[in-house]
PDB file of N, CA and C in Angstrom:
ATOM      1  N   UNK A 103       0.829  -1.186   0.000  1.00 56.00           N
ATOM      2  CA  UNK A 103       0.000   0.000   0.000  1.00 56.00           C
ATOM      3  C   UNK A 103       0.873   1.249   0.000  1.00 56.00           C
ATOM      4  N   UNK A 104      -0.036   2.188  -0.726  1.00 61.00           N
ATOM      5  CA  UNK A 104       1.244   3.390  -0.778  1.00 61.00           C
ATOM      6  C   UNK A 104       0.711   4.165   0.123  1.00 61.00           C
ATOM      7  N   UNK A 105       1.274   5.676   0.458  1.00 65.00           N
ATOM      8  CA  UNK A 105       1.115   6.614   1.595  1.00 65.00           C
ATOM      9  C   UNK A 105       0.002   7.040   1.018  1.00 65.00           C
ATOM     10  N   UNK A 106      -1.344   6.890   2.860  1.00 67.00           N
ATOM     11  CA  UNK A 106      -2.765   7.184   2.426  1.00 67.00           C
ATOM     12  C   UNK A 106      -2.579   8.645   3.052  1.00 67.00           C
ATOM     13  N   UNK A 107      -3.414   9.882   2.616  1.00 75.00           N
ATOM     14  CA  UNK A 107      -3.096  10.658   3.253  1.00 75.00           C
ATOM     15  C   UNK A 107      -4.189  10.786   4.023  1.00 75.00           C
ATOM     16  N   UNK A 108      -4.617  11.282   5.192  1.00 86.00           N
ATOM     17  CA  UNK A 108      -5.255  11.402   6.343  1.00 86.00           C
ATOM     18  C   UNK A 108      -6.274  13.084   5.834  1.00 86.00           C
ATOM     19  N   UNK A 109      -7.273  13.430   5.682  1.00 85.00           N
ATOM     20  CA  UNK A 109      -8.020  14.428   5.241  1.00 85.00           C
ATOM     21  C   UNK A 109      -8.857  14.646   6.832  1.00 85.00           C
ATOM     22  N   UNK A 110      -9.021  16.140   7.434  1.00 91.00           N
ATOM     23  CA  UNK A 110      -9.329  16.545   8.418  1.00 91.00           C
ATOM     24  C   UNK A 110     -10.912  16.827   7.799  1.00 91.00           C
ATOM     25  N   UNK A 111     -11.617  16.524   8.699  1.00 90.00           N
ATOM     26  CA  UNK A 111     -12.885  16.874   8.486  1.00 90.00           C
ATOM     27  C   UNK A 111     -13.919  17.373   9.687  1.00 90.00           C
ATOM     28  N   UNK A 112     -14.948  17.980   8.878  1.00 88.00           N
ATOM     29  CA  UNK A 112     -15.695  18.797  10.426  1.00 88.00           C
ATOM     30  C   UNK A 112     -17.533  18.534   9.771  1.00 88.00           C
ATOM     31  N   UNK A 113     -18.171  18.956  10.682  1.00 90.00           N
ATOM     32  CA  UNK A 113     -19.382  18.597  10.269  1.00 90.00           C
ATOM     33  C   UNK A 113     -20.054  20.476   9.813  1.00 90.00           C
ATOM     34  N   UNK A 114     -20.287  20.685   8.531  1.00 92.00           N
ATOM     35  CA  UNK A 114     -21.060  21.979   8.636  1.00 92.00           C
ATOM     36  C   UNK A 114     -22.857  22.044   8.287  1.00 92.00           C
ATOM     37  N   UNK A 115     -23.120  22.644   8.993  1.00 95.00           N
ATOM     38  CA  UNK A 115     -24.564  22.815   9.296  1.00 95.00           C
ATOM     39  C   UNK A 115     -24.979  23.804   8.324  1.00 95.00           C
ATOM     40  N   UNK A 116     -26.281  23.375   7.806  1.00 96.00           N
ATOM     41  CA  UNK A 116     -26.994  24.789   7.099  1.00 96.00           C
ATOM     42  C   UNK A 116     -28.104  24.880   7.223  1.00 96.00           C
ATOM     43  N   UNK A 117     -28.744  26.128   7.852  1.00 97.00           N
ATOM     44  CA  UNK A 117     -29.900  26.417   8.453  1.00 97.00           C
ATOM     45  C   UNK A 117     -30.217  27.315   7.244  1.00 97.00           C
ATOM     46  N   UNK A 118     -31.491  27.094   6.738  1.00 97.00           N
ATOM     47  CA  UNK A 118     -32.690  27.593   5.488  1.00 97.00           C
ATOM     48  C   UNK A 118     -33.815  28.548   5.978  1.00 97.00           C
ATOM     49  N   UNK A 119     -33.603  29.538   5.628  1.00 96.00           N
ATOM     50  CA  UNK A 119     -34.713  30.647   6.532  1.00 96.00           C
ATOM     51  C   UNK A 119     -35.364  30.851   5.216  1.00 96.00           C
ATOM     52  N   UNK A 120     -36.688  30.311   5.158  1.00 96.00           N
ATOM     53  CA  UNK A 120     -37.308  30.865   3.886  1.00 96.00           C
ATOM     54  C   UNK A 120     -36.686  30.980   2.486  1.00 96.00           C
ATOM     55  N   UNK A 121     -36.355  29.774   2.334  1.00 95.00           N
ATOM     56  CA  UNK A 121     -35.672  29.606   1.558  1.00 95.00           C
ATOM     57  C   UNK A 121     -34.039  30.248   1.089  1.00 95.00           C
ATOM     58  N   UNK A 122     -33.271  30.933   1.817  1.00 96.00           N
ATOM     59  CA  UNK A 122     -31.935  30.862   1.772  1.00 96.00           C
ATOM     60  C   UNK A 122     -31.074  30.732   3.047  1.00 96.00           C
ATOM     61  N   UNK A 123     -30.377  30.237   2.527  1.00 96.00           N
ATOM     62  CA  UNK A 123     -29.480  28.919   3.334  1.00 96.00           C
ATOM     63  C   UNK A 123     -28.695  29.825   3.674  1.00 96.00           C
ATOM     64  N   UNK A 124     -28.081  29.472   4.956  1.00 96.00           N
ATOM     65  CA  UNK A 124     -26.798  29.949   5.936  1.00 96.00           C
ATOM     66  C   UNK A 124     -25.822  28.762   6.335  1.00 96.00           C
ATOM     67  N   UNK A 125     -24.544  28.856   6.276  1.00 94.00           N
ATOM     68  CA  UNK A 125     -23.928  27.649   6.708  1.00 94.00           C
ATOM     69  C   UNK A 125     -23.560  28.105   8.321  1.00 94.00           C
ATOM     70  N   UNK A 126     -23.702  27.318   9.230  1.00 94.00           N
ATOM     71  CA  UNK A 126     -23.209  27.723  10.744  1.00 94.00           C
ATOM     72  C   UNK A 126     -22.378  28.059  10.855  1.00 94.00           C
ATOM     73  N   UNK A 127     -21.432  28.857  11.674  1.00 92.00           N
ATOM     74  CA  UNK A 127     -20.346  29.108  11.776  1.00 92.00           C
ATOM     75  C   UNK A 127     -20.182  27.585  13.182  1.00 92.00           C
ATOM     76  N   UNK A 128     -18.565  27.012  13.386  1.00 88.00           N
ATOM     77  CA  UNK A 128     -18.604  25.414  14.289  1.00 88.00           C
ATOM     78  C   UNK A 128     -19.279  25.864  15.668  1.00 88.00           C
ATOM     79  N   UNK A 129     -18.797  26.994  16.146  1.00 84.00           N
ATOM     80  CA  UNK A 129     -19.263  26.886  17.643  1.00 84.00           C
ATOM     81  C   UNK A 129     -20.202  27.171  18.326  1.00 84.00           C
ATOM     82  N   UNK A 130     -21.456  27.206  16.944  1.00 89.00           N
ATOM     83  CA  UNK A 130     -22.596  26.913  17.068  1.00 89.00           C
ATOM     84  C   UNK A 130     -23.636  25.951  17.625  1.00 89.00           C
ATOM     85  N   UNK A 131     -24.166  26.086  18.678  1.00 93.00           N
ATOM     86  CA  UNK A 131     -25.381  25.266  19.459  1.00 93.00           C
ATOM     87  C   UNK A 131     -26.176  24.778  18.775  1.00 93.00           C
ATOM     88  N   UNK A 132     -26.545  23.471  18.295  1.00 94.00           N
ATOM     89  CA  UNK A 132     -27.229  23.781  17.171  1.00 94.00           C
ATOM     90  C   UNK A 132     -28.718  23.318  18.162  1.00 94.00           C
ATOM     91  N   UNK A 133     -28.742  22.621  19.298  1.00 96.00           N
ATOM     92  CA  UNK A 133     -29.831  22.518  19.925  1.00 96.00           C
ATOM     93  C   UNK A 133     -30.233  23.763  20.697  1.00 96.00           C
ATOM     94  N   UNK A 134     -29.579  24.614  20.999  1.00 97.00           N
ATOM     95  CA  UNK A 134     -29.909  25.707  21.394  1.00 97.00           C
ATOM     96  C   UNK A 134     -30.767  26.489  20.282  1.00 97.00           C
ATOM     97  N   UNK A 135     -30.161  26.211  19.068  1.00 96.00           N
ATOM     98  CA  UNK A 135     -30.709  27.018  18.132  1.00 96.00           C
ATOM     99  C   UNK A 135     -31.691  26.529  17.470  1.00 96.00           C
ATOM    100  N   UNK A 136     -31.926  25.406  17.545  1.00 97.00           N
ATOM    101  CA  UNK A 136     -33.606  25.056  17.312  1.00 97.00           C
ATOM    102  C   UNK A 136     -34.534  25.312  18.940  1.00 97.00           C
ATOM    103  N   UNK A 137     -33.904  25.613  19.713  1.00 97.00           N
ATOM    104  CA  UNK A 137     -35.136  26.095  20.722  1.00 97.00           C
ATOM    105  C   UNK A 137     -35.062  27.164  20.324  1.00 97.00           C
ATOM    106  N   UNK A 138     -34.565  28.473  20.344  1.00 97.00           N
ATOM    107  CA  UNK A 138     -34.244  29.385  19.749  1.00 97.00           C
ATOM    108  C   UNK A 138     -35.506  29.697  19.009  1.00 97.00           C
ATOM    109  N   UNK A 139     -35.447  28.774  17.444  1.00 96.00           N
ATOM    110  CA  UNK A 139     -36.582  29.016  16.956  1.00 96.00           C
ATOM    111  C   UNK A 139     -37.860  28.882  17.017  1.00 96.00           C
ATOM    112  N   UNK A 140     -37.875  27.420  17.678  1.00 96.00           N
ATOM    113  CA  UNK A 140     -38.880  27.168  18.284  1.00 96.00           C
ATOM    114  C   UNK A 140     -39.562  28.252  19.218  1.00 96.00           C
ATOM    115  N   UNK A 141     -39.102  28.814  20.270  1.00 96.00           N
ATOM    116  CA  UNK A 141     -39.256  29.995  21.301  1.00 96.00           C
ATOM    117  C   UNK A 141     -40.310  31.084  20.161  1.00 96.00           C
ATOM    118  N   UNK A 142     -38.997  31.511  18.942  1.00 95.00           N
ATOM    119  CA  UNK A 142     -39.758  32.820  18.112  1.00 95.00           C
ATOM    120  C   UNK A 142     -40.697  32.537  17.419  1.00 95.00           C
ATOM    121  N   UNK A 143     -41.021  30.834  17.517  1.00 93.00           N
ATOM    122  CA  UNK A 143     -42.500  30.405  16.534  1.00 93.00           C
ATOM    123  C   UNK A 143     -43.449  31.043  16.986  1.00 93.00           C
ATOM    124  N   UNK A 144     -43.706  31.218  18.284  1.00 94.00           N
ATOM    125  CA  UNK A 144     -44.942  31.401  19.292  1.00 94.00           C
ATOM    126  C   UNK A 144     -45.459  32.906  19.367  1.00 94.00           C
ATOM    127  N   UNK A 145     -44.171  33.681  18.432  1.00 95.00           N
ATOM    128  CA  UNK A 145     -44.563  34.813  18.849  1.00 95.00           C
ATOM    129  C   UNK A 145     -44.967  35.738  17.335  1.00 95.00           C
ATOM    130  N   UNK A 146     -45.197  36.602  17.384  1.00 96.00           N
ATOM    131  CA  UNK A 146     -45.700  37.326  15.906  1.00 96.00           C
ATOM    132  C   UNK A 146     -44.662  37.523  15.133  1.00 96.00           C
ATOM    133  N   UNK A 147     -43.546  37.311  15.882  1.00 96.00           N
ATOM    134  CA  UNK A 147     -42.266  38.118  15.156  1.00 96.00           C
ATOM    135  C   UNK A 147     -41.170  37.957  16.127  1.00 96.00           C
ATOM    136  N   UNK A 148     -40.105  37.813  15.999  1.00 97.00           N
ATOM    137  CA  UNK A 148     -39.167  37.952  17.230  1.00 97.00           C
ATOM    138  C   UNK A 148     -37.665  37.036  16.089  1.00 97.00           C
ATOM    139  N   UNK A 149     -36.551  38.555  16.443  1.00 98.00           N
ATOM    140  CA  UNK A 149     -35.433  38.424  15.279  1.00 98.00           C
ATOM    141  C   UNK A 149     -34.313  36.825  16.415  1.00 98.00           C
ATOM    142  N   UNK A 150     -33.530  36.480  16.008  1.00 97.00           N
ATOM    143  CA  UNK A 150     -32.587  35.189  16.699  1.00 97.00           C
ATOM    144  C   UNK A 150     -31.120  35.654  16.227  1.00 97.00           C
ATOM    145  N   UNK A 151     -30.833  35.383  16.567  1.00 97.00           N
ATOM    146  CA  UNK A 151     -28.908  36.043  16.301  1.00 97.00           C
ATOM    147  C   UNK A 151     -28.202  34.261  16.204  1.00 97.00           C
ATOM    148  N   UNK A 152     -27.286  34.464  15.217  1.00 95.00           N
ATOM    149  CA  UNK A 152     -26.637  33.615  14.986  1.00 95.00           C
ATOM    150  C   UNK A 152     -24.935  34.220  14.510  1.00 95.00           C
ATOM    151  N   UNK A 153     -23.690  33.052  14.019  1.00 94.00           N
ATOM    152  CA  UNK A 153     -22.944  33.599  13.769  1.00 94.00           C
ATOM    153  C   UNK A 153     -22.852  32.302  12.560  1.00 94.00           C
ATOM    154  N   UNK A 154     -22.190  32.825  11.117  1.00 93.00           N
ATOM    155  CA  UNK A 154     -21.926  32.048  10.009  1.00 93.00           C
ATOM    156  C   UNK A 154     -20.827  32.210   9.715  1.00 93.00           C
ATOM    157  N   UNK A 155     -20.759  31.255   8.661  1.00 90.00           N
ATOM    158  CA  UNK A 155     -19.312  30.804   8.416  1.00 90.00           C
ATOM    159  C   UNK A 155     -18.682  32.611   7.821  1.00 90.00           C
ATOM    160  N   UNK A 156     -18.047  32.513   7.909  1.00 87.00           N
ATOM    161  CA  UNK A 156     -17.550  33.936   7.789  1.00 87.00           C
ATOM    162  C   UNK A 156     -17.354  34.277   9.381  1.00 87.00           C
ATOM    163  N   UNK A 157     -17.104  33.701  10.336  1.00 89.00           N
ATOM    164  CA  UNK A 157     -17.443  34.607  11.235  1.00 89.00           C
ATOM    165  C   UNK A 157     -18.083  35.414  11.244  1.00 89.00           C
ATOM    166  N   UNK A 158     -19.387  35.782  10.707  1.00 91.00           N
ATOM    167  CA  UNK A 158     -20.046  37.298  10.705  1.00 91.00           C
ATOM    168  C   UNK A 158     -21.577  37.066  11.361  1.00 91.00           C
ATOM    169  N   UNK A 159     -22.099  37.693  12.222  1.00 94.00           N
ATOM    170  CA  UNK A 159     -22.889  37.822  13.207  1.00 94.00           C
ATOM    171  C   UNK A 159     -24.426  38.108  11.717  1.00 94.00           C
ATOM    172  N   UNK A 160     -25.313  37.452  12.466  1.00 95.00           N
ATOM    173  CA  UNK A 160     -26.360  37.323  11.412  1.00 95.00           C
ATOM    174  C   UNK A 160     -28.172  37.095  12.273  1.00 95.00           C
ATOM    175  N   UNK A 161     -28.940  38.048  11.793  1.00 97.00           N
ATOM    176  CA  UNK A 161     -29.835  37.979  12.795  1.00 97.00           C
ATOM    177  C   UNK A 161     -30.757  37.873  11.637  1.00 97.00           C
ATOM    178  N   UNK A 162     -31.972  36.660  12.196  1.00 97.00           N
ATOM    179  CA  UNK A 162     -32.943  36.583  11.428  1.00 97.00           C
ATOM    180  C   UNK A 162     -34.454  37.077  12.061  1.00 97.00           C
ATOM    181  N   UNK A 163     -35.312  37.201  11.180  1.00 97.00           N
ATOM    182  CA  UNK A 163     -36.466  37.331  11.997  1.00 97.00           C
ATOM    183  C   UNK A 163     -37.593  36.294  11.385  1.00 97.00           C
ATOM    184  N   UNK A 164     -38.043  36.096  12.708  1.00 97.00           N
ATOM    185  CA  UNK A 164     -38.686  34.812  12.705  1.00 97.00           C
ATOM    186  C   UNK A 164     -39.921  34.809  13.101  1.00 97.00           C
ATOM    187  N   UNK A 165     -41.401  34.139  12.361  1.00 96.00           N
ATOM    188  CA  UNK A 165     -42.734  34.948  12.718  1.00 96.00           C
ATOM    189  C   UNK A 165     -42.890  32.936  12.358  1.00 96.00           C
ATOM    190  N   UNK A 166     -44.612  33.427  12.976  1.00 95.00           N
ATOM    191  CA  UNK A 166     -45.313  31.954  12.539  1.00 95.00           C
ATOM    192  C   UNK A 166     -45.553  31.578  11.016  1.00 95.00           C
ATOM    193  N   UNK A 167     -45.016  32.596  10.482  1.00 95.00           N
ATOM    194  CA  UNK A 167     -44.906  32.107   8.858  1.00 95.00           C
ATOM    195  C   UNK A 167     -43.755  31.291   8.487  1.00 95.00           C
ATOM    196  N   UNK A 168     -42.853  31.387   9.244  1.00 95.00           N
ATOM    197  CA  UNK A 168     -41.200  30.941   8.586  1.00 95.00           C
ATOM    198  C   UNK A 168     -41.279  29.756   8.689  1.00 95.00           C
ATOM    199  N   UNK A 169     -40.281  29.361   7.219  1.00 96.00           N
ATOM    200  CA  UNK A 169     -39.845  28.067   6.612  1.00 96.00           C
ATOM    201  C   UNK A 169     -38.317  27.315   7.251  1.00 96.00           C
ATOM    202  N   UNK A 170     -38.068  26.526   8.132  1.00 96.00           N
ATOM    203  CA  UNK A 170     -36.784  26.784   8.609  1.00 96.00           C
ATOM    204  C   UNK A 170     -36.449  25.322   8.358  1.00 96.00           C
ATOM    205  N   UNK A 171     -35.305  24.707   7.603  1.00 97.00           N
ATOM    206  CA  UNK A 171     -34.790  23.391   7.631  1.00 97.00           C
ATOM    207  C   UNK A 171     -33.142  23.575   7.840  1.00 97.00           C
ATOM    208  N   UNK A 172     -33.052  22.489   8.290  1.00 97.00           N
ATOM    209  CA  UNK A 172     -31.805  22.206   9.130  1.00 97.00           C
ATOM    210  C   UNK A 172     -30.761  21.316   8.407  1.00 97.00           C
ATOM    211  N   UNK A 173     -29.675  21.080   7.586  1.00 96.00           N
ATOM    212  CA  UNK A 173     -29.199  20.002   7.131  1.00 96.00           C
ATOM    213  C   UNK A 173     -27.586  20.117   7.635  1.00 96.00           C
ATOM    214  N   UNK A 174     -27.127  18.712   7.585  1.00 94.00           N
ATOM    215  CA  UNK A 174     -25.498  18.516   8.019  1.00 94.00           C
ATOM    216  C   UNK A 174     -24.861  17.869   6.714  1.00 94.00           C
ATOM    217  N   UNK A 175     -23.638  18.385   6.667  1.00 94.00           N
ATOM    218  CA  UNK A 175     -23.095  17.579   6.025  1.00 94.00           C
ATOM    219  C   UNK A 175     -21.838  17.658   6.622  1.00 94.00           C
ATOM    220  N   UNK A 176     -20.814  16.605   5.899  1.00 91.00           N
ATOM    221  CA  UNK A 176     -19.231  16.067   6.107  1.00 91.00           C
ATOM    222  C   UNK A 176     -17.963  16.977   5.163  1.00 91.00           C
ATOM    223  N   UNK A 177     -17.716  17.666   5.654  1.00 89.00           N
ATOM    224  CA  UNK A 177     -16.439  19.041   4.664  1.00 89.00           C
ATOM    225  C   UNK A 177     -15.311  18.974   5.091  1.00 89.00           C
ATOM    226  N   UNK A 178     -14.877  19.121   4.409  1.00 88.00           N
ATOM    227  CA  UNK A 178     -13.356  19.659   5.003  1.00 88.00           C
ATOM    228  C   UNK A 178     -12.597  20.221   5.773  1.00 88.00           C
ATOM    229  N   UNK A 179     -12.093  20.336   6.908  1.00 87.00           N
ATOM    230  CA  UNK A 179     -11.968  20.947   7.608  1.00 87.00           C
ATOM    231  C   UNK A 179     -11.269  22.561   7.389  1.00 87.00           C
ATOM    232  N   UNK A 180     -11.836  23.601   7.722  1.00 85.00           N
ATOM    233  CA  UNK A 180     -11.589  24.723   7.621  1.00 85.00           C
ATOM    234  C   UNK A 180     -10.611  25.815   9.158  1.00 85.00           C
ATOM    235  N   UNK A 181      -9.459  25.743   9.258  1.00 85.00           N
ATOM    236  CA  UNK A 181      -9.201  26.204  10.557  1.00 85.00           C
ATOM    237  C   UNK A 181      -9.749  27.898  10.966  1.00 85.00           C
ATOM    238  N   UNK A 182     -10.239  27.993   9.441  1.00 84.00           N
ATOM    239  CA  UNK A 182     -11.073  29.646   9.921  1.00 84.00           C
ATOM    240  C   UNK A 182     -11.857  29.858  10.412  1.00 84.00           C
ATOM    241  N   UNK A 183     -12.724  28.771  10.319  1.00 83.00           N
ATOM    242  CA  UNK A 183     -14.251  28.597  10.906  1.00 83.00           C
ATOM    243  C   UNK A 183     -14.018  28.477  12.264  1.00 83.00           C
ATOM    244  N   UNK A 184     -14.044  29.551  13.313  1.00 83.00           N
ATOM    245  CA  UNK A 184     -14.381  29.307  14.510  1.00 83.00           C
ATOM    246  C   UNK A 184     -15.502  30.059  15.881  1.00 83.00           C
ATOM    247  N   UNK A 185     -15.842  30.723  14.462  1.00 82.00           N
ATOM    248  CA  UNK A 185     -17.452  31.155  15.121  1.00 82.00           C
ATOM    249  C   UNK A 185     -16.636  33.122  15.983  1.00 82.00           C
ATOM    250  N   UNK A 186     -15.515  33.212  15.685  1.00 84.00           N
ATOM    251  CA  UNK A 186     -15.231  34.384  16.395  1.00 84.00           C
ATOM    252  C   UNK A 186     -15.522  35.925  15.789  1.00 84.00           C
ATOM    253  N   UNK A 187     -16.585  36.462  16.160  1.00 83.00           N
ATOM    254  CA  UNK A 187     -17.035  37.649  14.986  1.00 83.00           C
ATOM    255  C   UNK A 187     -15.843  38.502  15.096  1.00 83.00           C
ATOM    256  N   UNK A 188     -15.135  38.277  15.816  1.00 85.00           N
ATOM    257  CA  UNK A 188     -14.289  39.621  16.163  1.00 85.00           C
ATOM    258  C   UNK A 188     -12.642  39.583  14.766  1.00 85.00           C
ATOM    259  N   UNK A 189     -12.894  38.011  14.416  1.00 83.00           N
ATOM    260  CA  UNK A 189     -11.953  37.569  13.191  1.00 83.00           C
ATOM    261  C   UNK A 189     -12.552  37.276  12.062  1.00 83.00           C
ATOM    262  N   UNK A 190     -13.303  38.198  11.260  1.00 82.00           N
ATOM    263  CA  UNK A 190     -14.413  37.540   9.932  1.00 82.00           C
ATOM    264  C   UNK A 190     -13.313  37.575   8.988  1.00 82.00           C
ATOM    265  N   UNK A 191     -13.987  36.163   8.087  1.00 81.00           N
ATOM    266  CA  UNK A 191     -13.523  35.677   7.116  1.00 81.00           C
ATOM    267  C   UNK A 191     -13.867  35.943   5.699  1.00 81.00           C
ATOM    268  N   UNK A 192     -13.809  35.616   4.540  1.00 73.00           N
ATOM    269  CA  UNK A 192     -14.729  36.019   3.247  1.00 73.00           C
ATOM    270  C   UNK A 192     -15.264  34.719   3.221  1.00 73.00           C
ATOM    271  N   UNK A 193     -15.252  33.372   3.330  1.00 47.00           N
ATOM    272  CA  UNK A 193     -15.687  32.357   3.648  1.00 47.00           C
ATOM    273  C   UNK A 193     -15.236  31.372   2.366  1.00 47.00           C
ATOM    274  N   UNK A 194     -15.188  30.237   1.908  1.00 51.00           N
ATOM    275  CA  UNK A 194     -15.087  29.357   1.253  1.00 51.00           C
ATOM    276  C   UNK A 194     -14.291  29.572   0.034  1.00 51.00           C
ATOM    277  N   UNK A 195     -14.378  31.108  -0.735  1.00 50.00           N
ATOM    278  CA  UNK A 195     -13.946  31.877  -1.771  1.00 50.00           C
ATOM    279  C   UNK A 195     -12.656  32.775  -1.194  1.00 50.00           C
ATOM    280  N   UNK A 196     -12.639  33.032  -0.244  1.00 46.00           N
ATOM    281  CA  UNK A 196     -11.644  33.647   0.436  1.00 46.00           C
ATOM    282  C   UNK A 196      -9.771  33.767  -0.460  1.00 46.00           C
ATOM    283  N   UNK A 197      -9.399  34.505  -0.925  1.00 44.00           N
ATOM    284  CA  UNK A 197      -8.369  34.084  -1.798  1.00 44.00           C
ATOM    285  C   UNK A 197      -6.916  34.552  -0.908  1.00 44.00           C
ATOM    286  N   UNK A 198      -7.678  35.581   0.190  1.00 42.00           N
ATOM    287  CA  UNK A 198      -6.514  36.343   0.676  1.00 42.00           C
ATOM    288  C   UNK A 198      -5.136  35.138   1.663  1.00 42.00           C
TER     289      UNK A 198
END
């Protein structure tokens, strides 16, 4: 067998608000953040704060109308992604 190389991987999340998608930023709750929404179902309106890949702070607003799906997948590991707004990234395209 020849040299296998070892590929780092992380799990990224993408939360769908009415149809457009956000990828999580990692140090994201993600059970917190379905109570979260759950909580703003009940109410007429009420915005939720999150942080996405980019590091960049992202607030949605959320009424008994909203469409919200949740999916995971298996990526690559990214050492930028660490949820810190105070270090934003350009995200996936990033060339710098």
């Amino acid at each position: 067998m020849g040299n296998v190389e070892t590929v780092q991987t992380m799990v990224q999340i993408e939360v769908t608000f009415d149809g457009r998608g956000f990828l999580l930023a990692q140090d994201q709750d993600l059970a917190d953040l379905k109570h979260r929404i759950e909580q703003a179902l009940t109410t007429s309106g009420t915005f939720i704060d999150l942080v996405v890949v980019g590091n960049r702070k992202l607030s949605v607003l959320i009424t008994p109308r909203s469409h919200v799906t949740i999916t995971e997948a298996t990526v690559p590991f990214d050492a930028r992604d660490t949820g810190d707004i105070d270090s934003p990234f350009g995200g996936y395209y990033d060339l710098l």
